[in-house]
Amino acid sequence: MTIQQDILAEIKQYETIIIHRHQRPDPDAFGSQLGLKAILSASFPDKKIYAVGKNVPGLAWIGEMDVIEDKVYRDALVIVTDTANSPRVDDLRYDTGRELIKIDHHPNDEPYGDWFWVEAGQSATSTMIYQFYEQLADELTLTKEAARLLYIGIAGDTGRFNYGLNTETMRVVGELLKMDVDYPTIHQRMDTISQNAAKLAGYVLQNVTVLDSGFAYFILTNEMIEAAELGEAGTAFVVPLPAKIDRVKAWAIFEQQDEGNYRVRLRSRSIVINTIAKQFEGGGHPLASGAWAQNERDVTRLIETVDAALQAAEAAKEN
Protein backbone atom coordinates (compact mmCIF):
# COMPACT_ATOMS: atom_id res chain seq x y z
CA MET A 1 0.00 0.00 0.00
CA THR A 2 1.07 3.58 -0.61
CA ILE A 3 1.23 6.11 2.21
CA GLN A 4 -1.83 7.81 0.73
CA GLN A 5 -3.76 4.52 0.93
CA ASP A 6 -2.56 4.03 4.50
CA ILE A 7 -3.79 7.50 5.45
CA LEU A 8 -7.18 6.91 3.84
CA ALA A 9 -7.46 3.59 5.68
CA GLU A 10 -6.83 5.41 8.96
CA ILE A 11 -9.40 8.07 8.10
CA LYS A 12 -12.02 5.42 7.42
CA GLN A 13 -11.57 3.96 10.89
CA TYR A 14 -12.45 7.13 12.78
CA GLU A 15 -15.74 8.91 13.38
CA THR A 16 -13.98 12.13 14.45
CA ILE A 17 -11.10 13.77 12.56
CA ILE A 18 -9.41 16.97 13.73
CA ILE A 19 -7.11 18.85 11.36
CA HIS A 20 -4.41 21.25 12.60
CA ARG A 21 -1.84 23.50 10.88
CA HIS A 22 0.99 25.78 11.99
CA GLN A 23 0.99 28.93 14.05
CA ARG A 24 1.06 32.28 12.23
CA PRO A 25 -0.57 30.61 9.23
CA ASP A 26 0.01 31.52 5.61
CA PRO A 27 -2.31 30.69 2.69
CA ASP A 28 -0.87 27.17 2.29
CA ALA A 29 -1.45 26.40 5.96
CA PHE A 30 -5.09 27.44 5.62
CA GLY A 31 -5.48 26.01 2.12
CA SER A 32 -4.15 22.54 2.94
CA GLN A 33 -5.97 22.32 6.27
CA LEU A 34 -9.36 23.57 5.08
CA GLY A 35 -8.99 21.97 1.66
CA LEU A 36 -8.50 18.56 3.29
CA LYS A 37 -11.46 19.21 5.56
CA ALA A 38 -13.65 20.08 2.56
CA ILE A 39 -12.62 16.92 0.71
CA LEU A 40 -13.19 14.65 3.71
CA SER A 41 -16.49 16.31 4.66
CA ALA A 42 -17.84 15.75 1.13
CA SER A 43 -16.48 12.22 0.99
CA PHE A 44 -17.63 11.10 4.44
CA PRO A 45 -20.70 13.15 5.40
CA ASP A 46 -21.38 10.98 8.47
CA LYS A 47 -18.01 11.78 10.06
CA LYS A 48 -17.34 14.73 12.35
CA ILE A 49 -14.48 16.71 10.82
CA TYR A 50 -13.00 19.84 12.35
CA ALA A 51 -10.27 22.35 11.46
CA VAL A 52 -8.81 24.05 14.52
CA GLY A 53 -6.37 26.82 15.36
CA LYS A 54 -6.38 30.54 15.92
CA ASN A 55 -8.54 32.61 13.61
CA VAL A 56 -6.55 35.26 11.74
CA PRO A 57 -8.55 38.36 10.73
CA GLY A 58 -6.33 39.06 7.71
CA LEU A 59 -7.00 35.58 6.34
CA ALA A 60 -10.65 35.25 7.35
CA TRP A 61 -11.61 35.48 3.66
CA ILE A 62 -10.03 32.06 3.17
CA GLY A 63 -11.99 30.33 5.91
CA GLU A 64 -12.83 30.10 9.60
CA MET A 65 -11.65 27.70 12.28
CA ASP A 66 -13.86 25.43 14.39
CA VAL A 67 -14.04 25.74 18.17
CA ILE A 68 -14.19 22.37 19.93
CA GLU A 69 -13.94 21.10 23.51
CA ASP A 70 -11.09 18.98 24.80
CA LYS A 71 -13.30 15.89 25.05
CA VAL A 72 -13.72 15.85 21.25
CA TYR A 73 -10.12 14.65 20.97
CA ARG A 74 -10.96 11.45 22.82
CA ASP A 75 -10.78 8.62 20.25
CA ALA A 76 -10.16 11.12 17.43
CA LEU A 77 -7.71 10.99 14.53
CA VAL A 78 -5.59 14.14 14.33
CA ILE A 79 -3.99 15.29 11.07
CA VAL A 80 -1.44 18.13 11.00
CA THR A 81 -0.75 19.78 7.64
CA ASP A 82 2.07 22.07 6.48
CA THR A 83 3.93 22.00 9.81
CA ALA A 84 7.53 20.79 9.91
CA ASN A 85 8.11 20.90 13.67
CA SER A 86 5.69 19.92 16.43
CA PRO A 87 6.31 23.09 18.56
CA ARG A 88 4.86 25.13 15.66
CA VAL A 89 1.52 23.30 15.63
CA ASP A 90 -1.32 25.70 16.40
CA ASP A 91 -3.39 24.40 19.35
CA LEU A 92 -1.28 22.15 21.54
CA ARG A 93 -4.09 19.62 21.92
CA TYR A 94 -2.93 18.09 18.63
CA ASP A 95 -1.20 15.22 20.46
CA THR A 96 -4.20 14.28 22.64
CA GLY A 97 -6.04 12.26 20.01
CA ARG A 98 -5.71 8.52 19.55
CA GLU A 99 -3.48 8.73 16.45
CA LEU A 100 -1.56 11.48 14.66
CA ILE A 101 -0.75 11.95 10.96
CA LYS A 102 1.69 14.52 9.57
CA ILE A 103 1.32 15.77 5.97
CA ASP A 104 3.93 18.31 4.93
CA HIS A 105 6.23 19.59 2.18
CA HIS A 106 9.05 20.97 4.35
CA PRO A 107 12.26 19.03 5.07
CA ASN A 108 11.40 16.24 7.50
CA ASP A 109 13.69 17.36 10.33
CA GLU A 110 11.18 16.12 12.90
CA PRO A 111 9.19 13.06 11.77
CA TYR A 112 6.55 13.34 14.48
CA GLY A 113 3.29 11.39 14.53
CA ASP A 114 2.21 7.78 14.06
CA TRP A 115 2.13 8.28 10.30
CA PHE A 116 3.87 10.90 8.22
CA TRP A 117 3.78 11.73 4.53
CA VAL A 118 6.45 14.29 3.73
CA GLU A 119 7.66 15.37 0.27
CA ALA A 120 10.14 18.23 0.56
CA GLY A 121 10.26 18.72 -3.21
CA GLN A 122 6.61 19.75 -3.44
CA SER A 123 5.72 23.39 -4.04
CA ALA A 124 3.00 23.39 -1.37
CA THR A 125 1.22 21.06 1.01
CA SER A 126 -1.96 22.03 -0.85
CA THR A 127 -0.46 20.35 -3.93
CA MET A 128 -0.09 17.15 -1.91
CA ILE A 129 -3.69 17.33 -0.70
CA TYR A 130 -4.87 17.50 -4.30
CA GLN A 131 -2.66 14.52 -5.18
CA PHE A 132 -4.16 12.67 -2.22
CA TYR A 133 -7.62 13.23 -3.69
CA GLU A 134 -6.50 12.41 -7.23
CA GLN A 135 -4.81 9.13 -6.33
CA LEU A 136 -7.90 7.99 -4.43
CA ALA A 137 -10.57 9.67 -6.55
CA ASP A 138 -12.72 6.53 -6.55
CA GLU A 139 -13.32 7.09 -2.83
CA LEU A 140 -12.87 10.83 -2.38
CA THR A 141 -14.79 13.88 -3.59
CA LEU A 142 -13.28 17.20 -4.68
CA THR A 143 -15.73 20.07 -4.31
CA LYS A 144 -15.48 23.51 -5.86
CA GLU A 145 -14.77 24.93 -2.41
CA ALA A 146 -11.95 22.42 -1.86
CA ALA A 147 -10.48 23.39 -5.23
CA ARG A 148 -10.63 27.09 -4.27
CA LEU A 149 -8.83 26.42 -0.99
CA LEU A 150 -6.10 24.29 -2.57
CA TYR A 151 -5.55 26.87 -5.32
CA ILE A 152 -5.12 29.55 -2.64
CA GLY A 153 -2.54 27.40 -0.86
CA ILE A 154 -0.49 26.78 -4.00
CA ALA A 155 -0.68 30.40 -5.17
CA GLY A 156 0.43 31.57 -1.73
CA ASP A 157 3.42 29.28 -1.33
CA THR A 158 4.71 29.96 -4.85
CA GLY A 159 4.48 33.74 -4.47
CA ARG A 160 1.67 33.94 -7.03
CA PHE A 161 3.55 31.43 -9.24
CA ASN A 162 6.84 33.36 -9.15
CA TYR A 163 9.02 30.68 -7.56
CA GLY A 164 9.11 27.04 -6.47
CA LEU A 165 7.33 25.93 -9.63
CA ASN A 166 7.60 22.68 -11.54
CA THR A 167 5.53 20.93 -14.17
CA GLU A 168 3.61 18.92 -11.57
CA THR A 169 2.58 22.08 -9.74
CA MET A 170 1.23 23.64 -12.92
CA ARG A 171 -0.55 20.42 -13.87
CA VAL A 172 -2.32 20.41 -10.51
CA VAL A 173 -3.22 24.09 -10.89
CA GLY A 174 -4.69 23.30 -14.30
CA GLU A 175 -6.84 20.56 -12.79
CA LEU A 176 -8.06 22.88 -10.06
CA LEU A 177 -9.01 25.54 -12.58
CA LYS A 178 -11.25 22.98 -14.27
CA MET A 179 -13.40 23.28 -11.12
CA ASP A 180 -14.19 26.88 -12.12
CA VAL A 181 -12.07 28.44 -9.38
CA ASP A 182 -12.54 32.22 -9.29
CA TYR A 183 -8.83 32.96 -9.49
CA PRO A 184 -9.13 36.69 -10.37
CA THR A 185 -10.92 37.34 -7.08
CA ILE A 186 -8.40 35.21 -5.19
CA HIS A 187 -5.44 37.12 -6.61
CA GLN A 188 -7.14 40.44 -5.93
CA ARG A 189 -7.61 39.46 -2.28
CA MET A 190 -3.97 38.34 -2.05
CA ASP A 191 -2.53 41.43 -3.72
CA THR A 192 -4.70 44.19 -2.28
CA ILE A 193 -3.33 46.05 0.74
CA SER A 194 -4.59 48.97 2.79
CA GLN A 195 -3.41 52.52 2.23
CA ASN A 196 -1.44 52.35 5.48
CA ALA A 197 0.23 49.17 4.29
CA ALA A 198 1.08 50.84 0.98
CA LYS A 199 2.76 53.69 2.86
CA LEU A 200 4.80 51.18 4.85
CA ALA A 201 5.77 49.37 1.63
CA GLY A 202 7.08 52.63 0.21
CA TYR A 203 9.05 53.28 3.39
CA VAL A 204 10.57 49.79 3.28
CA LEU A 205 11.72 50.21 -0.33
CA GLN A 206 13.22 53.61 0.45
CA ASN A 207 15.07 52.42 3.55
CA VAL A 208 16.00 48.78 2.95
CA THR A 209 19.71 48.15 3.46
CA VAL A 210 21.49 46.41 0.57
CA LEU A 211 25.02 45.17 1.20
CA ASP A 212 27.71 44.86 -1.47
CA SER A 213 27.21 41.07 -1.43
CA GLY A 214 23.62 41.49 -2.60
CA PHE A 215 22.05 40.79 0.79
CA ALA A 216 19.17 43.10 1.70
CA TYR A 217 17.47 43.44 5.05
CA PHE A 218 14.90 45.56 6.83
CA ILE A 219 13.90 45.65 10.49
CA LEU A 220 10.19 46.15 11.15
CA THR A 221 9.82 47.59 14.64
CA ASN A 222 6.74 47.39 16.82
CA GLU A 223 6.30 51.13 16.35
CA MET A 224 6.18 50.79 12.56
CA ILE A 225 3.66 47.95 12.73
CA GLU A 226 1.44 49.79 15.21
CA ALA A 227 1.59 53.01 13.21
CA ALA A 228 0.47 51.17 10.09
CA GLU A 229 -2.39 49.58 12.06
CA LEU A 230 -1.61 46.13 10.74
CA GLY A 231 -3.17 43.10 12.39
CA GLU A 232 -1.65 39.66 12.83
CA ALA A 233 -0.29 38.29 9.54
CA GLY A 234 -0.61 41.81 8.19
CA THR A 235 3.06 42.23 7.33
CA ALA A 236 3.38 39.39 4.83
CA PHE A 237 3.19 41.88 1.94
CA VAL A 238 6.56 43.31 3.02
CA VAL A 239 8.47 40.05 2.49
CA PRO A 240 8.80 40.09 -1.34
CA LEU A 241 9.57 43.82 -1.61
CA PRO A 242 13.40 43.62 -1.51
CA ALA A 243 13.28 41.18 -4.43
CA LYS A 244 12.17 44.06 -6.65
CA ILE A 245 15.69 45.51 -6.42
CA ASP A 246 17.75 44.08 -9.25
CA ARG A 247 21.02 43.49 -7.43
CA VAL A 248 19.47 41.72 -4.44
CA LYS A 249 20.44 38.04 -4.22
CA ALA A 250 19.04 37.23 -0.76
CA TRP A 251 17.04 39.17 1.78
CA ALA A 252 15.55 39.11 5.26
CA ILE A 253 12.69 40.89 6.98
CA PHE A 254 13.12 41.11 10.75
CA GLU A 255 9.76 41.60 12.46
CA GLN A 256 9.95 42.66 16.09
CA GLN A 257 7.64 40.77 18.44
CA ASP A 258 5.94 42.00 21.60
CA GLU A 259 8.47 40.02 23.63
CA GLY A 260 11.32 41.97 22.04
CA ASN A 261 12.70 39.18 19.87
CA TYR A 262 12.47 39.09 16.06
CA ARG A 263 10.69 36.80 13.67
CA VAL A 264 12.86 36.46 10.55
CA ARG A 265 11.57 35.80 7.05
CA LEU A 266 14.55 34.76 4.98
CA ARG A 267 14.53 34.47 1.17
CA SER A 268 17.11 33.86 -1.56
CA ARG A 269 17.52 33.89 -5.32
CA SER A 270 20.80 32.01 -5.25
CA ILE A 271 22.33 30.47 -2.13
CA VAL A 272 20.62 27.84 0.02
CA ILE A 273 19.43 29.55 3.19
CA ASN A 274 17.51 26.89 5.15
CA THR A 275 20.81 25.64 6.60
CA ILE A 276 21.43 29.17 7.89
CA ALA A 277 17.88 29.37 9.26
CA LYS A 278 18.50 26.21 11.28
CA GLN A 279 21.31 28.01 13.09
CA PHE A 280 18.71 30.52 14.29
CA GLU A 281 15.92 28.26 15.59
CA GLY A 282 14.29 27.96 12.19
CA GLY A 283 14.22 26.08 8.94
CA GLY A 284 12.20 25.71 5.78
CA HIS A 285 12.85 25.46 2.07
CA PRO A 286 16.23 25.96 0.38
CA LEU A 287 15.25 29.42 -0.90
CA ALA A 288 12.49 30.38 1.55
CA SER A 289 12.86 29.89 5.28
CA GLY A 290 11.96 31.31 8.65
CA ALA A 291 14.11 31.87 11.72
CA TRP A 292 14.27 33.72 15.04
CA ALA A 293 16.65 36.35 16.39
CA GLN A 294 16.36 36.60 20.15
CA ASN A 295 18.04 39.99 20.38
CA GLU A 296 19.89 42.61 18.35
CA ARG A 297 23.09 40.59 18.65
CA ASP A 298 21.37 37.69 16.86
CA VAL A 299 20.11 40.10 14.21
CA THR A 300 23.67 41.24 13.52
CA ARG A 301 24.98 37.68 13.57
CA LEU A 302 22.37 36.49 11.07
CA ILE A 303 23.11 39.40 8.73
CA GLU A 304 26.83 38.64 8.90
CA THR A 305 26.21 34.93 8.28
CA VAL A 306 24.17 35.45 5.11
CA ASP A 307 26.52 38.19 3.91
CA ALA A 308 29.51 35.84 4.31
CA ALA A 309 27.69 33.02 2.52
CA LEU A 310 26.95 35.26 -0.46
CA GLN A 311 30.55 36.46 -0.59
CA ALA A 312 31.79 32.86 -0.46
CA ALA A 313 29.45 31.86 -3.28
CA GLU A 314 30.67 34.74 -5.44
CA ALA A 315 34.32 33.86 -4.74
CA ALA A 316 33.65 30.24 -5.70
CA LYS A 317 32.27 31.40 -9.06
CA GLU A 318 35.42 33.37 -9.77
CA ASN A 319 37.73 30.44 -9.00
C-alpha angles and dihedrals in degrees: 000000000000122000088251090056090047091052092049090049089054092048091053091056096059132073092196125047123180120193122203134182136184131296118263089026126213126200093277091053090053094037096052094041098046093034090057090046091052092050094048094044091054093043097046108027092171093060125088107236124181137181112206139186139089117319113238115207093208091056099037089110088069096054148298131258126239122242113220137170124247092251091065088073091063107110091355130137112233122205121189117197131195095002119122099185128040095227088064095057111118110235110025092223087085091102096050097081125093095256136011131212125191120205114180147142099210123098108287097241091146114033095194125168137048090275129021133184110189127168111175092187094064119106093225141355086241087065089056092049090055090049088050089056094042095051091050099033092135088068104026134066126217112204127196089251091052090050090051091051095047091047089053090051094050094044090050098049093045094050092248089317095309099120144008092042130149135164093267092055092052092046090055091047089052091053092049092051088057085069089066095252111187094233097165090062091045093053091045090054091048096047102039117096133177123262089252090053090050090054090051090049090055091049091050093052091048095048107031112126115233117191125209089255091063096256115137128191141173130189115218108203126203088249092057092048093047092047091053090049092228120167128214112309087014096121099061090101089067095061100077096041099093089054088070089071108090100220096048113113099171134005145185135204113205111202115194115226129212089255091059098251125110133245108215125209107195124192136173142189094194125007124059108255106176089084088056091047090056089061088060102048093273146087142170138136125352092256101023122046144146130226144163132242110197095197143353090279089060090048090055092044093052092049090050092047095053092041091054092047091053092048090050091050091051092048090050090055091054094051 
